[in-house]
GROMACS .gro file of C-alpha atoms in nm:
model
  417
    1MET     CA    1  -0.001   0.001   0.001
    2SER     CA    2   0.294   0.235   0.060
    3ILE     CA    3   0.361   0.241  -0.313
    4PHE     CA    4  -0.007   0.344  -0.390
    5THR     CA    5  -0.006   0.594  -0.109
    6GLY     CA    6   0.312   0.768  -0.254
    7LEU     CA    7   0.147   0.771  -0.594
    8PHE     CA    8  -0.158   0.936  -0.462
    9ARG     CA    9   0.045   1.190  -0.268
   10SER     CA   10   0.242   1.286  -0.587
   11ARG     CA   11  -0.078   1.359  -0.769
   12ASP     CA   12  -0.208   1.715  -0.781
   13LYS     CA   13  -0.509   1.841  -0.619
   14PRO     CA   14  -0.799   1.781  -0.863
   15GLN     CA   15  -0.855   2.104  -1.054
   16ASN     CA   16  -1.071   2.231  -1.333
   17ARG     CA   17  -0.777   2.329  -1.567
   18VAL     CA   18  -0.526   2.234  -1.823
   19GLY     CA   19  -0.177   2.242  -1.702
   20SER     CA   20  -0.092   2.518  -1.453
   21ALA     CA   21  -0.140   2.831  -1.651
   22PHE     CA   22  -0.474   2.815  -1.823
   23SER     CA   23  -0.810   2.772  -1.652
   24PHE     CA   24  -1.159   2.764  -1.798
   25LEU     CA   25  -1.348   2.993  -1.579
   26PHE     CA   26  -1.692   3.183  -1.585
   27GLY     CA   27  -1.659   3.547  -1.671
   28SER     CA   28  -1.650   3.822  -1.933
   29THR     CA   29  -1.653   3.710  -2.308
   30THR     CA   30  -1.538   3.853  -2.634
   31SER     CA   31  -1.903   3.977  -2.680
   32GLY     CA   32  -1.867   4.185  -2.378
   33LYS     CA   33  -2.138   3.991  -2.179
   34THR     CA   34  -2.068   3.815  -1.845
   35VAL     CA   35  -2.152   3.452  -1.855
   36ASN     CA   36  -2.210   3.238  -1.557
   37GLU     CA   37  -2.459   2.948  -1.467
   38ARG     CA   38  -2.722   3.207  -1.392
   39THR     CA   39  -2.684   3.443  -1.662
   40ALA     CA   40  -2.657   3.158  -1.914
   41MET     CA   41  -2.997   3.027  -1.781
   42GLN     CA   42  -3.138   3.357  -1.914
   43THR     CA   43  -3.082   3.240  -2.265
   44THR     CA   44  -3.380   3.056  -2.376
   45ALA     CA   45  -3.183   2.790  -2.564
   46VAL     CA   46  -2.960   2.709  -2.264
   47TYR     CA   47  -3.273   2.703  -2.038
   48ALA     CA   48  -3.448   2.466  -2.291
   49CYS     CA   49  -3.153   2.228  -2.323
   50VAL     CA   50  -3.101   2.209  -1.939
   51ARG     CA   51  -3.472   2.159  -1.874
   52ILE     CA   52  -3.504   1.884  -2.144
   53LEU     CA   53  -3.212   1.678  -2.017
   54ALA     CA   54  -3.289   1.739  -1.657
   55GLU     CA   55  -3.655   1.637  -1.688
   56ALA     CA   56  -3.560   1.346  -1.896
   57ILE     CA   57  -3.315   1.205  -1.630
   58ALA     CA   58  -3.561   1.282  -1.353
   59GLY     CA   59  -3.856   1.111  -1.516
   60LEU     CA   60  -3.696   0.777  -1.601
   61PRO     CA   61  -3.781   0.472  -1.386
   62LEU     CA   62  -3.490   0.407  -1.148
   63HIS     CA   63  -3.473   0.068  -0.968
   64VAL     CA   64  -3.239  -0.155  -0.773
   65TYR     CA   65  -3.179  -0.503  -0.901
   66ARG     CA   66  -3.031  -0.838  -0.793
   67TYR     CA   67  -2.853  -1.067  -1.034
   68ARG     CA   68  -3.012  -1.411  -1.035
   69THR     CA   69  -2.837  -1.734  -1.061
   70ASP     CA   70  -3.003  -1.816  -1.394
   71GLY     CA   71  -2.846  -1.516  -1.546
   72GLY     CA   72  -3.150  -1.301  -1.520
   73LYS     CA   73  -3.240  -1.010  -1.280
   74GLU     CA   74  -3.500  -0.916  -1.043
   75ARG     CA   75  -3.622  -0.595  -0.887
   76ILE     CA   76  -3.580  -0.583  -0.511
   77PRO     CA   77  -3.822  -0.306  -0.375
   78GLN     CA   78  -3.755  -0.415  -0.008
   79HIS     CA   79  -3.398  -0.291  -0.031
   80PRO     CA   80  -3.356   0.041   0.161
   81LEU     CA   81  -3.189   0.210  -0.146
   82TYR     CA   82  -3.496   0.137  -0.361
   83SER     CA   83  -3.730   0.364  -0.182
   84LEU     CA   84  -3.466   0.645  -0.164
   85LEU     CA   85  -3.393   0.636  -0.544
   86HIS     CA   86  -3.731   0.556  -0.678
   87ASP     CA   87  -3.951   0.757  -0.435
   88GLU     CA   88  -3.794   1.012  -0.206
   89PRO     CA   89  -3.425   1.056  -0.120
   90ASN     CA   90  -3.504   1.274   0.184
   91SER     CA   91  -3.805   1.409   0.369
   92GLU     CA   92  -3.814   1.733   0.167
   93MET     CA   93  -3.789   1.614  -0.201
   94THR     CA   94  -3.919   1.367  -0.424
   95SER     CA   95  -3.698   1.144  -0.655
   96PHE     CA   96  -3.789   1.351  -0.961
   97VAL     CA   97  -3.701   1.691  -0.806
   98PHE     CA   98  -3.376   1.547  -0.657
   99ARG     CA   99  -3.262   1.394  -0.979
  100GLU     CA  100  -3.369   1.705  -1.169
  101THR     CA  101  -3.176   1.927  -0.950
  102LEU     CA  102  -2.856   1.720  -0.949
  103MET     CA  103  -2.889   1.688  -1.336
  104SER     CA  104  -2.908   2.067  -1.377
  105HIS     CA  105  -2.604   2.125  -1.167
  106LEU     CA  106  -2.413   1.860  -1.378
  107LEU     CA  107  -2.511   2.042  -1.693
  108LEU     CA  108  -2.427   2.392  -1.579
  109TRP     CA  109  -2.138   2.333  -1.339
  110GLY     CA  110  -1.999   2.003  -1.482
  111ASN     CA  111  -2.042   1.838  -1.143
  112ALA     CA  112  -2.322   1.731  -0.915
  113TYR     CA  113  -2.280   1.662  -0.541
  114ALA     CA  114  -2.523   1.519  -0.271
  115GLN     CA  115  -2.451   1.456   0.090
  116VAL     CA  116  -2.495   1.082   0.175
  117VAL     CA  117  -2.633   1.030   0.525
  118ARG     CA  118  -2.572   0.678   0.658
  119ASN     CA  119  -2.686   0.472   0.963
  120GLY     CA  120  -2.466   0.282   1.203
  121ARG     CA  121  -2.457  -0.008   0.963
  122GLY     CA  122  -2.326   0.196   0.667
  123GLN     CA  123  -2.667   0.193   0.478
  124VAL     CA  124  -2.773   0.500   0.309
  125VAL     CA  125  -3.076   0.669   0.473
  126ALA     CA  126  -3.093   1.008   0.295
  127LEU     CA  127  -2.950   1.204   0.020
  128TYR     CA  128  -2.923   1.585   0.008
  129PRO     CA  129  -2.814   1.796  -0.293
  130LEU     CA  130  -2.501   2.015  -0.247
  131LEU     CA  131  -2.439   2.329  -0.454
  132PRO     CA  132  -2.121   2.281  -0.687
  133ASN     CA  133  -2.012   2.630  -0.654
  134LYS     CA  134  -1.973   2.584  -0.288
  135MET     CA  135  -1.769   2.260  -0.305
  136GLU     CA  136  -1.394   2.225  -0.317
  137VAL     CA  137  -1.226   1.890  -0.364
  138ASN     CA  138  -0.884   1.818  -0.208
  139ARG     CA  139  -0.654   1.525  -0.120
  140ALA     CA  140  -0.576   1.413   0.233
  141VAL     CA  141  -0.225   1.330   0.339
  142ASP     CA  142  -0.287   0.957   0.252
  143GLY     CA  143  -0.425   1.051  -0.089
  144GLU     CA  144  -0.787   1.016  -0.010
  145LEU     CA  145  -1.031   1.273  -0.158
  146LEU     CA  146  -1.188   1.511   0.066
  147TYR     CA  147  -1.491   1.728  -0.015
  148THR     CA  148  -1.493   2.085   0.169
  149TYR     CA  149  -1.832   2.243   0.148
  150TYR     CA  150  -1.921   2.599   0.248
  151ARG     CA  151  -2.245   2.636   0.447
  152ASP     CA  152  -2.370   2.989   0.461
  153ALA     CA  153  -2.580   3.125   0.738
  154ASP     CA  154  -2.905   3.004   0.579
  155GLU     CA  155  -2.780   2.642   0.560
  156SER     CA  156  -2.599   2.622   0.900
  157GLY     CA  157  -2.817   2.571   1.208
  158ILE     CA  158  -2.511   2.539   1.431
  159LYS     CA  159  -2.307   2.844   1.319
  160PRO     CA  160  -2.518   3.133   1.236
  161GLU     CA  161  -2.229   3.298   1.047
  162GLY     CA  162  -2.184   2.983   0.844
  163GLY     CA  163  -1.869   2.798   0.802
  164TYR     CA  164  -1.689   2.505   0.622
  165ILE     CA  165  -1.753   2.137   0.668
  166THR     CA  166  -1.528   1.846   0.543
  167LEU     CA  167  -1.693   1.534   0.417
  168ARG     CA  168  -1.522   1.203   0.349
  169ARG     CA  169  -1.549   1.023   0.011
  170ASP     CA  170  -1.823   0.780   0.146
  171GLU     CA  171  -2.025   1.083   0.266
  172VAL     CA  172  -2.066   1.226  -0.085
  173LEU     CA  173  -2.237   1.121  -0.405
  174HIS     CA  174  -2.013   1.289  -0.675
  175ILE     CA  175  -2.126   1.270  -1.050
  176PRO     CA  176  -1.855   1.430  -1.255
  177GLY     CA  177  -1.908   1.541  -1.611
  178LEU     CA  178  -1.628   1.545  -1.882
  179GLY     CA  179  -1.310   1.645  -1.714
  180PHE     CA  180  -0.934   1.674  -1.749
  181ASP     CA  181  -0.828   1.444  -1.471
  182GLY     CA  182  -1.131   1.202  -1.452
  183LEU     CA  183  -1.215   1.334  -1.092
  184ILE     CA  184  -1.350   1.684  -1.152
  185GLY     CA  185  -1.570   1.786  -1.457
  186TYR     CA  186  -1.559   2.114  -1.612
  187SER     CA  187  -1.857   2.325  -1.685
  188PRO     CA  188  -1.998   2.323  -2.045
  189ILE     CA  189  -2.111   2.682  -1.981
  190ALA     CA  190  -1.743   2.797  -1.896
  191MET     CA  191  -1.608   2.607  -2.193
  192ALA     CA  192  -1.862   2.754  -2.441
  193LYS     CA  193  -1.905   3.116  -2.266
  194ASN     CA  194  -1.834   3.295  -2.595
  195ALA     CA  195  -2.118   3.126  -2.777
  196ILE     CA  196  -2.343   3.181  -2.486
  197GLY     CA  197  -2.216   3.541  -2.454
  198MET     CA  198  -2.300   3.615  -2.831
  199SER     CA  199  -2.654   3.484  -2.769
  200LEU     CA  200  -2.697   3.710  -2.485
  201ALA     CA  201  -2.554   4.011  -2.670
  202THR     CA  202  -2.792   3.958  -2.964
  203GLU     CA  203  -3.071   3.914  -2.739
  204GLU     CA  204  -2.994   4.244  -2.554
  205TYR     CA  205  -2.946   4.420  -2.901
  206GLY     CA  206  -3.294   4.302  -3.007
  207ALA     CA  207  -3.448   4.416  -2.678
  208SER     CA  208  -3.278   4.767  -2.712
  209PHE     CA  209  -3.372   4.786  -3.072
  210PHE     CA  210  -3.744   4.758  -2.999
  211ALA     CA  211  -3.708   4.973  -2.683
  212ASN     CA  212  -3.596   5.259  -2.926
  213GLY     CA  213  -3.904   5.232  -3.120
  214ALA     CA  214  -3.766   4.964  -3.369
  215ASN     CA  215  -3.539   5.216  -3.534
  216PRO     CA  216  -3.152   5.239  -3.535
  217GLY     CA  217  -2.978   5.530  -3.369
  218GLY     CA  218  -2.889   5.837  -3.553
  219VAL     CA  219  -2.777   6.214  -3.542
  220LEU     CA  220  -2.975   6.528  -3.579
  221GLU     CA  221  -2.811   6.763  -3.824
  222HIS     CA  222  -2.857   7.142  -3.773
  223PRO     CA  223  -2.758   7.401  -4.038
  224GLY     CA  224  -2.651   7.652  -3.758
  225VAL     CA  225  -2.512   7.647  -3.400
  226ILE     CA  226  -2.718   7.489  -3.136
  227LYS     CA  227  -2.690   7.666  -2.801
  228ASP     CA  228  -2.834   7.411  -2.577
  229ILE     CA  229  -2.749   7.057  -2.734
  230GLN     CA  230  -2.869   6.875  -2.429
  231ARG     CA  231  -3.202   7.015  -2.442
  232VAL     CA  232  -3.265   6.931  -2.801
  233LYS     CA  233  -3.135   6.575  -2.748
  234ASP     CA  234  -3.369   6.524  -2.441
  235SER     CA  235  -3.661   6.674  -2.630
  236TRP     CA  236  -3.620   6.443  -2.921
  237ASN     CA  237  -3.571   6.130  -2.704
  238THR     CA  238  -3.874   6.205  -2.490
  239ALA     CA  239  -4.100   6.253  -2.811
  240TYR     CA  240  -3.971   5.962  -3.012
  241GLN     CA  241  -3.757   5.714  -2.816
  242GLY     CA  242  -3.914   5.394  -2.692
  243SER     CA  243  -4.150   5.134  -2.835
  244GLY     CA  244  -4.444   5.340  -2.711
  245ASN     CA  245  -4.346   5.622  -2.931
  246ALA     CA  246  -4.287   5.422  -3.242
  247HIS     CA  247  -4.434   5.530  -3.589
  248LYS     CA  248  -4.496   5.899  -3.454
  249VAL     CA  249  -4.467   6.176  -3.697
  250ALA     CA  250  -4.140   6.353  -3.632
  251VAL     CA  251  -4.139   6.744  -3.670
  252LEU     CA  252  -3.798   6.901  -3.745
  253GLU     CA  253  -3.758   7.279  -3.695
  254GLU     CA  254  -3.502   7.520  -3.816
  255GLY     CA  255  -3.380   7.309  -4.108
  256MET     CA  256  -3.262   7.017  -3.893
  257LYS     CA  257  -3.235   6.668  -4.049
  258PHE     CA  258  -3.229   6.315  -3.896
  259GLN     CA  259  -2.948   6.089  -4.020
  260ALA     CA  260  -2.965   5.720  -3.914
  261ILE     CA  261  -2.614   5.586  -3.845
  262GLY     CA  262  -2.702   5.242  -3.686
  263ILE     CA  263  -2.708   4.922  -3.893
  264PRO     CA  264  -3.067   4.792  -3.946
  265PRO     CA  265  -3.127   4.447  -3.818
  266GLU     CA  266  -3.172   4.296  -4.156
  267GLN     CA  267  -2.840   4.427  -4.268
  268ALA     CA  268  -2.658   4.309  -3.953
  269GLN     CA  269  -2.818   3.957  -4.013
  270PHE     CA  270  -2.964   3.977  -3.663
  271LEU     CA  271  -3.232   3.702  -3.700
  272GLU     CA  272  -2.990   3.463  -3.877
  273THR     CA  273  -2.733   3.525  -3.599
  274ARG     CA  274  -2.996   3.468  -3.330
  275LYS     CA  275  -3.102   3.133  -3.511
  276PHE     CA  276  -2.751   3.018  -3.555
  277GLN     CA  277  -2.695   3.061  -3.182
  278ILE     CA  278  -2.973   2.832  -3.097
  279ASP     CA  279  -2.829   2.571  -3.309
  280GLU     CA  280  -2.476   2.644  -3.148
  281ILE     CA  281  -2.612   2.598  -2.796
  282ALA     CA  282  -2.818   2.282  -2.879
  283ARG     CA  283  -2.482   2.154  -3.021
  284ILE     CA  284  -2.311   2.201  -2.682
  285PHE     CA  285  -2.573   1.996  -2.505
  286ARG     CA  286  -2.616   1.755  -2.796
  287VAL     CA  287  -2.989   1.817  -2.812
  288PRO     CA  288  -3.171   1.780  -3.147
  289PRO     CA  289  -3.288   2.145  -3.266
  290HIS     CA  290  -3.650   2.029  -3.298
  291MET     CA  291  -3.655   1.966  -2.924
  292VAL     CA  292  -3.578   2.339  -2.853
  293GLY     CA  293  -3.824   2.461  -3.107
  294ASP     CA  294  -3.628   2.482  -3.422
  295LEU     CA  295  -3.834   2.273  -3.675
  296GLU     CA  296  -3.665   2.408  -3.994
  297LYS     CA  297  -3.497   2.073  -4.080
  298SER     CA  298  -3.750   1.842  -3.915
  299SER     CA  299  -4.041   1.674  -4.061
  300PHE     CA  300  -4.293   1.398  -3.968
  301SER     CA  301  -4.066   1.156  -4.135
  302ASN     CA  302  -3.746   1.217  -3.942
  303ILE     CA  303  -3.850   1.348  -3.601
  304GLU     CA  304  -3.917   1.005  -3.462
  305GLN     CA  305  -3.565   0.892  -3.577
  306GLN     CA  306  -3.420   1.214  -3.425
  307SER     CA  307  -3.579   1.137  -3.097
  308LEU     CA  308  -3.445   0.788  -3.093
  309GLU     CA  309  -3.110   0.926  -3.163
  310PHE     CA  310  -3.146   1.169  -2.879
  311VAL     CA  311  -3.195   0.873  -2.645
  312LYS     CA  312  -2.900   0.675  -2.789
  313TYR     CA  313  -2.637   0.929  -2.833
  314THR     CA  314  -2.734   1.214  -2.579
  315LEU     CA  315  -2.933   1.055  -2.293
  316ASP     CA  316  -2.770   0.719  -2.270
  317PRO     CA  317  -2.417   0.836  -2.187
  318TRP     CA  318  -2.561   1.064  -1.907
  319VAL     CA  319  -2.757   0.744  -1.789
  320VAL     CA  320  -2.451   0.550  -1.772
  321ARG     CA  321  -2.267   0.816  -1.584
  322TRP     CA  322  -2.547   0.829  -1.329
  323GLU     CA  323  -2.566   0.450  -1.282
  324GLN     CA  324  -2.212   0.396  -1.235
  325SER     CA  325  -2.169   0.690  -0.995
  326LEU     CA  326  -2.482   0.578  -0.786
  327GLN     CA  327  -2.345   0.212  -0.771
  328GLN     CA  328  -2.001   0.333  -0.673
  329SER     CA  329  -2.110   0.559  -0.398
  330LEU     CA  330  -2.433   0.411  -0.255
  331ILE     CA  331  -2.411   0.019  -0.267
  332LEU     CA  332  -2.209  -0.130   0.004
  333PRO     CA  333  -1.893  -0.317  -0.107
  334SER     CA  334  -2.024  -0.640   0.027
  335GLU     CA  335  -2.342  -0.598  -0.194
  336LYS     CA  336  -2.172  -0.483  -0.512
  337PRO     CA  337  -2.117  -0.838  -0.666
  338SER     CA  338  -2.488  -0.904  -0.639
  339LEU     CA  339  -2.668  -0.575  -0.662
  340PHE     CA  340  -2.683  -0.294  -0.940
  341ILE     CA  341  -2.880   0.018  -1.003
  342LYS     CA  342  -3.031   0.074  -1.345
  343PHE     CA  343  -3.246   0.319  -1.530
  344ASN     CA  344  -3.517   0.200  -1.763
  345LEU     CA  345  -3.513   0.356  -2.102
  346ASP     CA  346  -3.762   0.126  -2.268
  347GLY     CA  347  -4.043   0.387  -2.264
  348LEU     CA  348  -3.830   0.637  -2.465
  349LEU     CA  349  -3.714   0.376  -2.712
  350ARG     CA  350  -4.078   0.277  -2.811
  351GLY     CA  351  -4.177   0.317  -3.159
  352ASP     CA  352  -4.523   0.398  -3.288
  353TYR     CA  353  -4.807   0.168  -3.197
  354ALA     CA  354  -4.820  -0.027  -3.537
  355SER     CA  355  -4.440  -0.098  -3.521
  356ARG     CA  356  -4.458  -0.205  -3.155
  357MET     CA  357  -4.743  -0.443  -3.231
  358SER     CA  358  -4.552  -0.586  -3.525
  359GLY     CA  359  -4.240  -0.643  -3.318
  360TYR     CA  360  -4.439  -0.807  -3.047
  361ALA     CA  361  -4.609  -1.047  -3.291
  362THR     CA  362  -4.278  -1.149  -3.417
  363GLY     CA  363  -4.136  -1.206  -3.077
  364ARG     CA  364  -4.452  -1.400  -2.971
  365GLN     CA  365  -4.464  -1.614  -3.286
  366ASN     CA  366  -4.091  -1.716  -3.259
  367GLY     CA  367  -4.089  -1.800  -2.908
  368TRP     CA  368  -3.889  -1.512  -2.720
  369PHE     CA  369  -4.203  -1.324  -2.581
  370SER     CA  370  -4.474  -1.463  -2.373
  371ALA     CA  371  -4.803  -1.288  -2.331
  372ASN     CA  372  -4.700  -1.145  -1.988
  373ASP     CA  373  -4.359  -1.020  -2.128
  374ILE     CA  374  -4.563  -0.811  -2.384
  375ARG     CA  375  -4.818  -0.688  -2.132
  376GLU     CA  376  -4.535  -0.581  -1.877
  377LEU     CA  377  -4.367  -0.379  -2.175
  378GLU     CA  378  -4.701  -0.205  -2.249
  379ASP     CA  379  -4.757  -0.150  -1.868
  380MET     CA  380  -5.054  -0.374  -1.846
  381ASN     CA  381  -5.134  -0.620  -1.577
  382ARG     CA  382  -5.013  -0.975  -1.599
  383ILE     CA  383  -5.248  -1.270  -1.660
  384SER     CA  384  -5.228  -1.585  -1.467
  385ALA     CA  385  -5.017  -1.885  -1.565
  386VAL     CA  386  -5.344  -2.101  -1.575
  387GLU     CA  387  -5.466  -1.872  -1.865
  388GLY     CA  388  -5.119  -1.916  -2.041
  389GLY     CA  389  -4.962  -1.595  -1.952
  390ASP     CA  390  -4.612  -1.733  -1.927
  391LEU     CA  391  -4.618  -1.979  -2.217
  392TYR     CA  392  -4.356  -1.935  -2.489
  393LEU     CA  393  -4.504  -2.056  -2.817
  394ILE     CA  394  -4.353  -2.115  -3.170
  395ASN     CA  395  -4.545  -2.197  -3.492
  396GLY     CA  396  -4.590  -2.564  -3.552
  397ASN     CA  397  -4.490  -2.553  -3.914
  398MET     CA  398  -4.127  -2.481  -3.829
  399THR     CA  399  -3.880  -2.769  -3.819
  400LYS     CA  400  -3.513  -2.850  -3.867
  401LEU     CA  401  -3.396  -2.860  -4.234
  402ALA     CA  402  -3.258  -3.211  -4.177
  403ASP     CA  403  -3.605  -3.329  -4.063
  404ALA     CA  404  -3.782  -3.205  -4.370
  405GLY     CA  405  -4.008  -3.462  -4.525
  406ALA     CA  406  -3.933  -3.703  -4.242
  407PHE     CA  407  -4.291  -3.718  -4.134
  408ALA     CA  408  -4.416  -3.787  -4.487
  409ALA     CA  409  -4.148  -4.076  -4.522
  410ASN     CA  410  -4.259  -4.227  -4.197
  411GLN     CA  411  -4.622  -4.225  -4.318
  412SER     CA  412  -4.537  -4.395  -4.635
  413LYS     CA  413  -4.361  -4.674  -4.454
  414GLU     CA  414  -4.669  -4.727  -4.235
  415VAL     CA  415  -4.887  -4.760  -4.545
  416SER     CA  416  -4.660  -5.002  -4.714
  417ARG     CA  417  -4.684  -5.237  -4.407
   0.00000   0.00000   0.00000
C-alpha cells in the first residue's frame, strides 16, 4: 500500500484546468457579456436544453436489481436504497425533484454533489443536494479525496455565521462530467461562454432595438449652431424614443435633418445570428434542434428517428454516468457483486403503436416473448399462468432442415406395411 500511497501523494489536487497556466472559468466574453451559470440560464436555448435533459433523467424509472443465478435479474423493492432512489431521497424532496436538481447542476457546473447520510450499519438513509459552486475537492495526506463544503448562514443551523464542513468520500455522491483528470468535471457553460455570450448580446441588442421604437440610432443635423445641445437631445428622446413612441410623425424645425447611423437588423443579419446561436447552444448539449423549437430541418418523417438518436447518443451516456456513480457511492462493498442500479429507457425507445405491435407479434410467434412479457412492456397487468400468460410458443410448421420430409417418409412406410 505504501507504493500506492506515494502515488496518490504525488498527484496534484483535482482541478478544473489544463496544465497550470490556463483555467476555464466563468466571466466576461469577447462579446462583452458576463457569462455564468445564472446568466446562461437567461438564454432561452440554454434553459430549454438544461430543462429537457434534467427532466428526462428525472422522469426515467430508477430501480435496484439483484443478479439471479439463472443469468437474469429481479427488482428488489424491499432494499433500503430502492425507496430512496425511486420515491424520495429525503423528507423534503421527491425522487424527480432530486434528480432534476442534480442533473441541472451537472449540466451547468459540470459536477453534481449530494451529501450521503448513513446509519450505523453503513446503509444510506438520506441524500441531500449540495451546490457545486460551494464545493472544493482536495486530497488528504494519505491521498484520499476530501470534499470541503461551505455552508452559509441560511444552511448552517449550528453556526449562524456559516462555515466550512469537510466530508469524506463515502459521505458524498459525486457525479462528474467530462473533465481533465477524471475526477472533476468542467462546466459546459464555462467552456462555451463565448457562444452563450454572443446569444446574450444579440438578445440584448434586439431588446434595445425595440425599446428605441424599432429604429436604429442616428444624429440630428442642424445648419447653424445649437446653443443647448442637451435640451434638443432630451426633447427628441422624450418625443420619439421607446416602443410606445414608435411610428410617430417627427417634426423637425430650423432646417434640422435626421440621419440614421445604426445598422438595421436585416443588414446586420440579426435574425440569422440569433437562429444560429440556438443551433450552437443545442450543439453544446447535443440536443436535437427540434426539441428546442427549431423545426426548420425537421419533418414528420424524421422527428421519430431524431428522438431515438437523442436517447441513444445524448441521454444514454448521461444515464451510464449516473448509474455507475450511484453504484460506486451508494451500494455497500459487500453488496456490489450481487446488486446494481439501473434506469429503464424502454419507454423512450418505443416506436409508434403499429411498429410495436408488429415487433411483439414477431417475438410471440418465434418464442422469445410470452403474453406477460408483452403486457409488462405495455404497462398492463399480468394474466395468470393458468390462462397461459407465461407460455412461450412457436409456430408448428417450423422444423429443422434435416427433418424436412421425415414425417411424410414415416407415413409412407406405415402404409406399405
